Structure formats: structure tokens, C-alpha cells
Coordinates of C-alpha atoms and ligand atoms in Angstrom, one line a residue:
M1 CA 59.6 171.4 103.2
E2 CA 62.7 171.3 105.6
D3 CA 62.1 171.0 109.3
N4 CA 63.3 173.6 111.7
L5 CA 63.9 176.5 109.3
P6 CA 65.5 179.5 111.0
V7 CA 63.0 182.0 112.2
N8 CA 65.3 185.1 112.2
V9 CA 68.5 186.5 110.8
R10 CA 70.5 185.6 114.0
E11 CA 69.7 181.9 113.4
Y12 CA 70.8 182.2 109.8
Q13 CA 74.0 183.6 111.0
E14 CA 74.6 180.6 113.3
L15 CA 73.9 178.2 110.4
A16 CA 76.2 180.2 108.1
K17 CA 79.0 180.0 110.7
K18 CA 78.6 176.2 110.9
A19 CA 78.5 175.8 107.1
L20 CA 81.4 178.0 106.1
P21 CA 85.2 177.6 106.4
K22 CA 86.5 180.0 109.1
M23 CA 88.3 182.2 106.5
A24 CA 85.0 182.8 104.6
Y25 CA 82.9 183.3 107.7
D26 CA 85.4 185.7 109.2
Y27 CA 85.6 187.7 106.0
I28 CA 81.8 188.1 105.8
N29 CA 81.1 188.7 109.4
G30 CA 84.1 190.8 110.3
G31 CA 84.7 194.5 110.7
A32 CA 87.6 196.9 110.9
E33 CA 90.2 196.9 113.8
D34 CA 88.5 196.9 117.2
E35 CA 85.1 196.3 115.6
H36 CA 83.6 199.1 117.7
T37 CA 81.5 200.4 114.8
L38 CA 80.5 196.9 113.9
R39 CA 78.9 196.4 117.3
E40 CA 77.5 200.0 117.3
N41 CA 75.8 199.5 113.9
I42 CA 73.5 196.9 115.6
A43 CA 73.5 198.4 119.1
A44 CA 72.4 201.8 118.0
Y45 CA 69.2 200.3 116.6
T46 CA 68.4 198.7 120.0
R47 CA 68.5 202.2 121.6
I48 CA 65.7 203.5 119.4
I49 CA 62.2 202.8 120.8
L50 CA 59.1 202.4 118.8
R51 CA 55.9 204.3 119.6
P52 CA 53.0 202.1 118.7
R53 CA 49.6 203.5 117.6
V54 CA 46.4 201.6 118.1
L55 CA 42.9 201.3 116.8
V56 CA 43.9 201.9 113.2
D57 CA 42.4 199.6 110.5
V58 CA 45.5 197.7 109.4
S59 CA 43.7 194.9 107.6
K60 CA 45.6 196.0 104.4
I61 CA 49.3 196.8 104.7
D62 CA 51.1 198.1 101.6
M63 CA 54.9 198.0 102.0
S64 CA 55.6 199.1 98.4
T65 CA 57.8 202.1 97.7
T66 CA 59.4 203.7 94.7
L67 CA 63.0 204.5 93.8
L68 CA 64.0 206.2 90.6
G69 CA 60.5 205.5 89.4
Y70 CA 60.7 201.8 90.0
T71 CA 58.2 200.2 92.3
M72 CA 59.5 197.8 94.9
R73 CA 57.4 195.4 96.9
S74 CA 59.1 196.7 100.1
P75 CA 61.8 199.2 100.9
I76 CA 64.5 196.4 101.3
I77 CA 67.3 196.3 98.8
V78 CA 70.1 193.7 98.6
A79 CA 73.4 195.6 99.4
P80 CA 76.4 195.0 97.2
T81 CA 78.7 192.4 98.8
G82 CA 81.6 190.8 97.0
G83 CA 82.6 187.2 96.5
H84 CA 79.3 185.3 96.9
K85 CA 81.1 182.1 95.7
L86 CA 82.7 182.0 99.1
A87 CA 79.2 181.2 100.4
H88 CA 77.7 179.1 97.5
P89 CA 79.0 177.7 94.2
E90 CA 76.2 179.6 92.3
G91 CA 77.4 182.8 93.8
E92 CA 75.6 186.0 92.8
K93 CA 73.4 184.2 90.3
A94 CA 71.7 182.5 93.3
T95 CA 71.4 185.8 95.2
A96 CA 70.0 187.5 92.1
R97 CA 67.3 184.9 91.7
A98 CA 66.4 185.1 95.4
A99 CA 66.1 188.9 95.2
A100 CA 64.1 188.7 91.9
S101 CA 61.6 186.3 93.4
C102 CA 61.0 188.8 96.2
N103 CA 60.7 191.7 93.8
A104 CA 63.7 193.3 95.6
I105 CA 66.4 195.3 93.9
M106 CA 69.8 193.7 94.1
V107 CA 72.9 195.8 93.8
L108 CA 75.7 193.7 92.2
S109 CA 79.1 194.3 93.7
F110 CA 82.0 195.3 91.5
S111 CA 83.9 192.5 93.3
S112 CA 81.2 189.9 92.5
S113 CA 82.5 186.4 91.8
C114 CA 80.1 185.9 88.9
K115 CA 80.3 187.8 85.7
I116 CA 78.0 190.7 85.2
E117 CA 76.6 189.1 82.1
D118 CA 75.9 185.8 83.8
V119 CA 74.1 187.6 86.7
A120 CA 72.1 189.7 84.2
S121 CA 71.0 186.6 82.2
S122 CA 70.2 184.5 85.4
C123 CA 66.7 186.1 85.7
N124 CA 64.7 189.2 84.9
A125 CA 64.8 191.9 87.5
I126 CA 65.7 195.6 88.2
R127 CA 69.3 195.6 89.3
F128 CA 71.8 198.3 90.2
Y129 CA 75.6 198.1 89.9
Q130 CA 78.2 199.1 92.5
L131 CA 81.5 200.6 91.4
Y132 CA 85.0 201.0 92.7
V133 CA 87.4 203.1 90.7
Y134 CA 90.7 201.4 89.8
K135 CA 93.9 203.3 89.2
N136 CA 93.4 202.1 85.6
R137 CA 90.3 204.0 84.9
N138 CA 89.7 202.1 81.7
V139 CA 89.0 198.9 83.6
S140 CA 86.3 200.7 85.7
A141 CA 84.9 202.4 82.6
T142 CA 84.6 199.0 80.8
L143 CA 82.8 197.4 83.7
V144 CA 80.4 200.3 83.8
R145 CA 79.7 200.0 80.1
R146 CA 79.1 196.3 80.5
A147 CA 76.7 196.8 83.3
E148 CA 74.8 199.5 81.4
S149 CA 74.5 197.3 78.3
C150 CA 73.3 194.4 80.5
G151 CA 70.4 196.6 81.6
F152 CA 71.5 197.7 85.1
K153 CA 69.5 200.8 86.0
A154 CA 71.7 202.7 88.4
L155 CA 75.3 203.0 89.5
L156 CA 76.4 203.1 93.2
L157 CA 79.8 204.7 93.5
T158 CA 81.4 203.5 96.8
V159 CA 83.2 206.5 98.2
D160 CA 84.4 205.1 101.6
T161 CA 87.2 202.9 100.2
P162 CA 90.2 204.8 98.9
M163 CA 92.0 202.0 100.6
L164 CA 90.7 198.9 102.3
G165 CA 90.0 199.1 106.1
R166 CA 92.2 196.9 108.3
R167 CA 90.1 193.8 108.8
E168 CA 92.3 191.9 111.3
A169 CA 90.6 188.6 110.9
D170 CA 91.4 188.6 107.2
I171 CA 95.0 189.6 107.9
R172 CA 95.3 186.7 110.5
N173 CA 93.6 184.2 108.2
K174 CA 95.6 185.3 105.1
M175 CA 92.3 185.8 103.4
V176 CA 92.2 184.8 99.7
F177 CA 89.3 186.2 97.6
P178 CA 87.6 184.3 94.9
R179 CA 88.8 185.2 91.4
S180 CA 86.4 187.5 89.6
G181 CA 85.6 186.5 86.0
N182 CA 84.8 190.1 85.3
L183 CA 88.5 191.0 85.2
E184 CA 89.4 188.4 82.5
G185 CA 91.3 190.1 79.7
L186 CA 91.2 193.4 81.6
M187 CA 93.6 193.0 84.4
T188 CA 95.9 190.2 85.7
I189 CA 96.4 189.7 89.3
D190 CA 99.9 188.4 90.0
D191 CA 100.0 187.8 93.7
H192 CA 102.7 185.3 94.7
D193 CA 102.9 186.5 98.3
T194 CA 101.0 183.7 100.0
T195 CA 102.8 184.0 103.2
N196 CA 101.6 187.3 104.7
G197 CA 98.3 189.0 105.5
S198 CA 95.2 189.5 103.5
Q199 CA 95.5 188.9 99.7
L200 CA 92.3 191.1 99.3
E201 CA 94.0 193.9 101.1
R202 CA 97.1 193.6 98.9
F203 CA 95.0 193.5 95.8
A204 CA 93.0 196.5 96.9
R205 CA 96.1 198.5 97.6
A206 CA 97.6 197.7 94.2
T207 CA 94.5 198.5 92.2
L208 CA 92.1 201.0 93.9
D209 CA 92.6 204.7 93.1
P210 CA 93.1 206.6 96.3
S211 CA 93.1 209.9 94.4
L212 CA 89.4 209.6 93.6
S213 CA 87.8 212.9 94.5
W214 CA 84.7 215.1 94.0
K215 CA 85.8 216.2 90.6
D216 CA 85.6 212.6 89.4
I217 CA 81.8 212.6 89.6
E218 CA 81.9 214.6 86.4
W219 CA 84.1 211.9 84.8
L220 CA 81.7 209.2 85.9
K221 CA 78.7 211.2 84.5
S222 CA 80.6 211.5 81.2
I223 CA 81.0 207.7 80.8
T224 CA 77.4 206.6 81.8
S225 CA 73.8 207.7 81.5
M226 CA 72.9 205.6 84.6
P227 CA 71.8 207.7 87.6
I228 CA 74.6 207.8 90.2
F229 CA 74.3 207.2 93.9
L230 CA 77.1 207.8 96.4
K231 CA 77.5 205.0 98.9
G232 CA 79.4 205.7 102.1
I233 CA 78.2 209.2 103.2
V234 CA 77.8 209.8 107.0
T235 CA 78.1 213.5 107.5
A236 CA 76.0 216.5 106.6
E237 CA 79.0 218.2 104.9
D238 CA 79.5 215.4 102.4
A239 CA 75.8 215.0 101.9
R240 CA 75.5 218.6 100.8
R241 CA 78.4 218.2 98.5
A242 CA 76.9 215.1 97.0
V243 CA 73.7 217.0 96.2
E244 CA 75.7 219.9 94.7
A245 CA 77.5 217.3 92.5
G246 CA 74.2 216.4 91.1
V247 CA 73.9 212.7 92.2
A248 CA 70.6 210.9 92.1
G249 CA 70.8 209.7 95.7
V250 CA 72.9 209.3 98.8
I251 CA 73.5 206.1 100.8
V252 CA 74.3 206.5 104.5
S253 CA 76.8 203.7 104.9
N254 CA 80.0 202.9 106.8
H255 CA 80.5 199.8 104.6
G256 CA 79.1 197.5 107.2
A257 CA 81.8 198.8 109.7
R258 CA 84.6 197.3 107.5
Q259 CA 86.4 200.6 106.7
L260 CA 86.9 203.2 109.4
D261 CA 86.4 201.9 112.9
Y262 CA 84.8 204.5 115.2
A263 CA 82.9 206.0 112.3
P264 CA 79.3 206.6 113.5
A265 CA 76.7 203.9 113.5
T266 CA 74.7 204.5 110.3
I267 CA 71.3 204.8 112.0
A268 CA 72.8 207.5 114.3
A269 CA 74.1 209.4 111.2
L270 CA 71.0 209.1 109.2
E271 CA 69.0 212.1 110.4
E272 CA 71.9 214.5 110.0
V273 CA 72.2 213.4 106.4
V274 CA 68.5 213.5 105.8
R275 CA 68.3 217.1 107.1
A276 CA 71.3 218.2 105.0
V277 CA 69.8 216.7 101.8
A278 CA 66.5 218.4 102.6
G279 CA 64.5 216.2 100.2
A280 CA 66.6 217.0 97.1
V281 CA 67.4 213.3 96.5
P282 CA 66.4 210.0 98.2
V283 CA 68.5 208.9 101.1
L284 CA 69.1 205.2 101.7
V285 CA 70.8 203.6 104.7
D286 CA 72.6 200.3 105.4
G287 CA 74.5 198.7 108.2
G288 CA 73.3 196.6 111.1
I289 CA 69.8 196.0 109.9
R290 CA 68.8 192.6 111.3
R291 CA 65.0 193.0 111.9
G292 CA 62.0 194.4 110.2
T293 CA 61.7 196.8 113.2
D294 CA 65.2 198.2 112.2
V295 CA 63.8 198.8 108.7
F296 CA 60.8 200.6 110.2
K297 CA 63.1 202.8 112.4
A298 CA 65.3 203.8 109.4
L299 CA 62.2 204.8 107.4
A300 CA 60.9 206.8 110.4
L301 CA 64.2 208.7 110.5
G302 CA 63.9 209.6 106.9
A303 CA 65.3 206.8 104.7
R304 CA 63.5 206.0 101.5
A305 CA 64.8 202.5 101.6
V306 CA 67.4 200.3 103.3
M307 CA 70.1 197.9 102.1
V308 CA 70.9 194.7 103.7
G309 CA 74.3 193.0 103.4
R310 CA 75.4 190.2 105.7
P311 CA 71.9 188.8 106.4
V312 CA 71.4 187.8 102.7
F313 CA 75.0 186.5 102.6
F314 CA 74.3 184.3 105.7
G315 CA 71.1 183.0 104.0
L316 CA 73.0 182.1 100.9
A317 CA 75.7 180.3 102.9
A318 CA 73.2 178.4 105.0
R319 CA 70.7 177.3 102.3
G320 CA 71.7 178.7 99.0
E321 CA 69.1 180.6 96.9
A322 CA 66.3 179.5 99.2
G323 CA 68.1 180.8 102.2
A324 CA 68.8 184.2 100.7
R325 CA 65.1 184.4 99.6
H326 CA 63.9 183.4 103.1
V327 CA 66.0 186.1 104.7
I328 CA 64.4 188.8 102.5
E329 CA 61.0 187.3 103.1
M330 CA 61.5 187.2 106.9
L331 CA 62.5 190.8 107.0
N332 CA 59.5 191.7 104.8
G333 CA 57.3 189.8 107.2
E334 CA 58.8 191.4 110.3
L335 CA 58.4 194.9 108.7
E336 CA 54.7 194.2 107.9
V337 CA 54.0 193.3 111.6
A338 CA 55.9 196.3 112.8
M339 CA 53.9 198.5 110.5
A340 CA 50.6 197.0 111.6
L341 CA 51.5 197.3 115.3
C342 CA 52.5 201.0 114.8
G343 CA 49.3 201.7 113.0
C344 CA 50.9 202.3 109.6
R345 CA 49.1 201.0 106.5
S346 CA 51.7 202.3 104.0
V347 CA 55.4 203.3 104.2
G348 CA 54.2 206.9 103.7
E349 CA 52.4 206.7 107.0
I350 CA 55.6 205.9 108.9
T351 CA 56.7 209.2 110.5
R352 CA 59.3 210.6 112.8
S353 CA 56.8 210.5 115.7
H354 CA 56.8 206.7 115.5
V355 CA 60.2 206.5 117.1
M356 CA 62.0 207.8 120.1
T357 CA 65.8 208.1 119.9
E358 CA 68.3 208.6 122.7
G359 CA 68.6 212.2 121.7
D360 CA 64.8 212.6 122.0
R361 CA 64.9 211.1 125.5
I362 CA 67.7 213.4 126.6
R363 CA 66.0 216.5 125.2
S364 CA 62.7 215.5 126.9
L365 CA 64.6 215.6 130.3
L366 CA 66.0 219.1 129.8
Ligands
FMN1 C1 81.2 190.3 102.9 C2 81.0 191.7 102.5 C3 81.4 192.2 101.3 C4 81.1 193.5 100.9 N1 81.5 193.9 99.7 C5 81.2 195.2 99.2 C6 81.5 195.6 97.9 O1 82.1 194.9 97.1 N2 81.2 196.9 97.6 C7 80.6 197.8 98.5 O2 80.3 198.9 98.1 N3 80.3 197.3 99.7 C8 80.5 196.1 100.1 N4 80.2 195.7 101.4 C9 79.4 196.6 102.2 C10 77.9 196.4 102.0 O3 77.5 196.9 100.7 C11 77.0 197.1 103.0 O4 77.4 198.5 103.1 C12 77.1 196.5 104.4 O5 77.2 195.1 104.3 C13 75.9 196.8 105.2 O6 76.0 196.3 106.5 P1 75.3 194.9 107.0 O7 76.2 193.8 106.5 O8 75.3 195.0 108.5 O9 73.9 194.9 106.4 C14 80.4 194.4 101.8 C15 80.0 193.9 103.0 C16 80.3 192.6 103.4 C17 79.8 192.1 104.7
LIG2 C1 87.7 191.4 92.2 C2 88.3 192.1 93.4 C3 88.1 193.6 93.4 C4 88.8 194.1 94.6 C5 88.5 195.6 94.8 C6 88.6 196.1 96.2 C7 88.3 195.2 97.3 C8 86.9 195.3 97.8 C9 86.4 194.1 98.5 C10 85.0 194.0 98.7 C11 84.5 194.8 99.8 O1 84.1 196.0 99.6 C12 84.5 194.4 101.2 O2 84.0 195.1 102.1 O3 85.0 193.3 101.5

């Protein structure tokens, strides 16, 4: 057993910063433009207060929850993040093993540095696949088919990235993204311009399909039988359209504040989306979750589950598979304590009355 293991996500972030080259750390940590939304994703959680309930028998806490009929040990899912080989040579295979050992669902990114097949064979687990749509639809369709035949159980279509947000640290660092084995034989990336800006941004501009629109959900349904979630919804209007389009779930996400700066903090947008969806499909949320209490707050505001991005990446960078696993376990442990101290024995007992938002405080003064 190592001495002085980190005791929270913030300490993992510090270790990751020491362990990684600047270009990699800045890519993982950074957000778009002024990084206002990046700060707000975290700050908005700090403005929500918990309302503890006492004298409840909490000798048994059950954090399990279900999604699409799958039972998870806790409502924490590993968010899709690209390029895990930036953090560790084993890349997404290490993250997949970490998630599987915690019985947590991992969403494999379309821009993963390991092949879909290698991640699938690295260990047994329920996994979802995240999709971007390329201008060459056949490439995306092929990757979807490969994910489905590898046993992935759901598809998360990321809808907030018709083009890449301006991540100024990546532009400054001339960010170079690890090659994805997934594109071998499907697409060649000829980028000889090593002098200027972010290579990832150039590649995204050359390949992502900015014409993707609501009508393409039908196309996606026609090429897969996996249930489809839309990732990147932050308004009631889009949430209602998503339900009308017949998706299996909605993910309140601003892409970890890497796309549109001054988009709302996700925890601030969650209730609006939950109300609009009105129970038709499960609502998930990601962005800024660094504590078990954050998970608790998201569930109290109506999320079925949460996804966690950078914290797991930091764990992987700091201590490989063991670090990624420890991050998930720490968040689980913190959630368990939060539930006990709020008098909740199961996630079903976490209710809106367990939190007080800024809006609640203002309304109580009127
Ligand atoms: C380094 C990094 C890479 C990411 N890559 C992807 C990706 O390939 N596809 C995607 O849909 N979202 C991607 N995201 C966004 C995450 O899925 C998620 O929305 C976000 O990380 C949640 O915020 P958090 O990091 O504060 O937990 C990425 C985020 C980071 C930090
Ligand atoms: C194999 C590279 C695929 C590039 C597709 C678009 C770039 C997305 C990069 C990952 C991402 O979403 C991020 O936030 O970073």
C-alpha cells in the first residue's frame, strides 16, 4: 500500500498536474475562451446547500440505481473523454478496468486512443459508446456498428460540438492529439501544419459534420438498435425536442465547459430540463462534479445518474488504473456519507427537499 494516497479529487488533480506534460494537462483541465463556464460548473455546486435530516436509521445505505434496466452500484458513470493515452500508456483499457472493478458504467469516447475492440476485450462490463458524426457518415456508421458488435449497450450522441470550442491553452500549446487506432483504414489524417494552433481543432474542423440536425436522429436510429441518449442539452426547448425525437435519455452537459463559454453551469440548467422532460426519459448530468455531495445535489434536483470526466482522467494520470479506480471509490464513499447525513437510505429517498438552491433562497425572501 502506498503512503499518502490522495484523499479527494482536488489532490488527484494536483498529482496529475505534476505528472503530466503541460500540453496534456492543459488539454484535460482547460475550458473554452474565458473559462467562465468552467469556473461556474464547479462554483454553482457550492451555492447549493444541503438540508440534513436526522434520527433516521442509516445503518444500511443502498446507493444502487438502474439505467436502461442495468443495475449500477452507484449513480456515478465515467463520462466519455478522448485520448486517455495522454495520461497513461494503457489508455482507455486501464480506465475500463477501473470502472468495471467499481461496477460503474464507462462511456467510451469516439476519440478514444485505444481501439473499441481492445477496450471491449480488456474486461467484462456494461459499457456505452459516445458518437461524433463525421462529414463522411460512413466512418461514423462503421464505428457505431463496431461498438454494437463489441457489446456496447447504448449510444450517446454528442450534440454540442458542430465545431470545436476555442480552447485557448490548446491553441497556445499547439496541441497534438494521440492517434486513434479506430480510424485505421477508415480515414487518413494528413496534417502537416505543425506551426500554428491546435491540431485537434484543425482535425475537428476538417472532419466533424456541422450540418448535423434533428432529422439525423432518424438516420442514427436506422443504423443501430442501441438506445440513443443526447449529450449536451441545457435548455427546456431542446429537451422537449429530444423527447419528441424518441431518444432514450437526455444528458445535461456543456462538455465540461469546453464548447460554448457562458453556457449555463449544468447543475443550474438541470431542473429546467428535468421539468421539460417530465419523467418521459431519464435525465443525466455532468460537469463540475468533484464531490459525493455534488452527486447528491444532482440527484436531489432530478438527475437519474451523473457522469464524471476530469476527475477520472486525473486519477489515471496520477496512478494509472489504481488511481482511476480510487477516484470512483472516493466519490462513492463521499456519496454514501452524504446520504447517511441527509437521512437517505437509498437514492430513491433523495428528494428536492434535501437541497436549497439560490433560487429557493431568493423566493423565500419575497
Ligand atoms: C479531456 C476531455 C476530453 C473529452 N472528450 C470528450 C469526447 O471525446 N466526447 C464527448 O462527448 N465529451 C468529451 N468530453 C466532455 C465529457 O464527456 C464531460 O462532458 C465533461 O468532462 C464533464 O465535466 P467534468 O470534466 O467537469 O466532469 C471531454 C472532456 C474532457 C475534460
Ligand atoms: C480521433 C480524433 C477525433 C476528433 C473528433 C473531434 C474532436 C473531439 C475531441 C475530444 C473532445 O470532445 C474534447 O472535449 O476534447
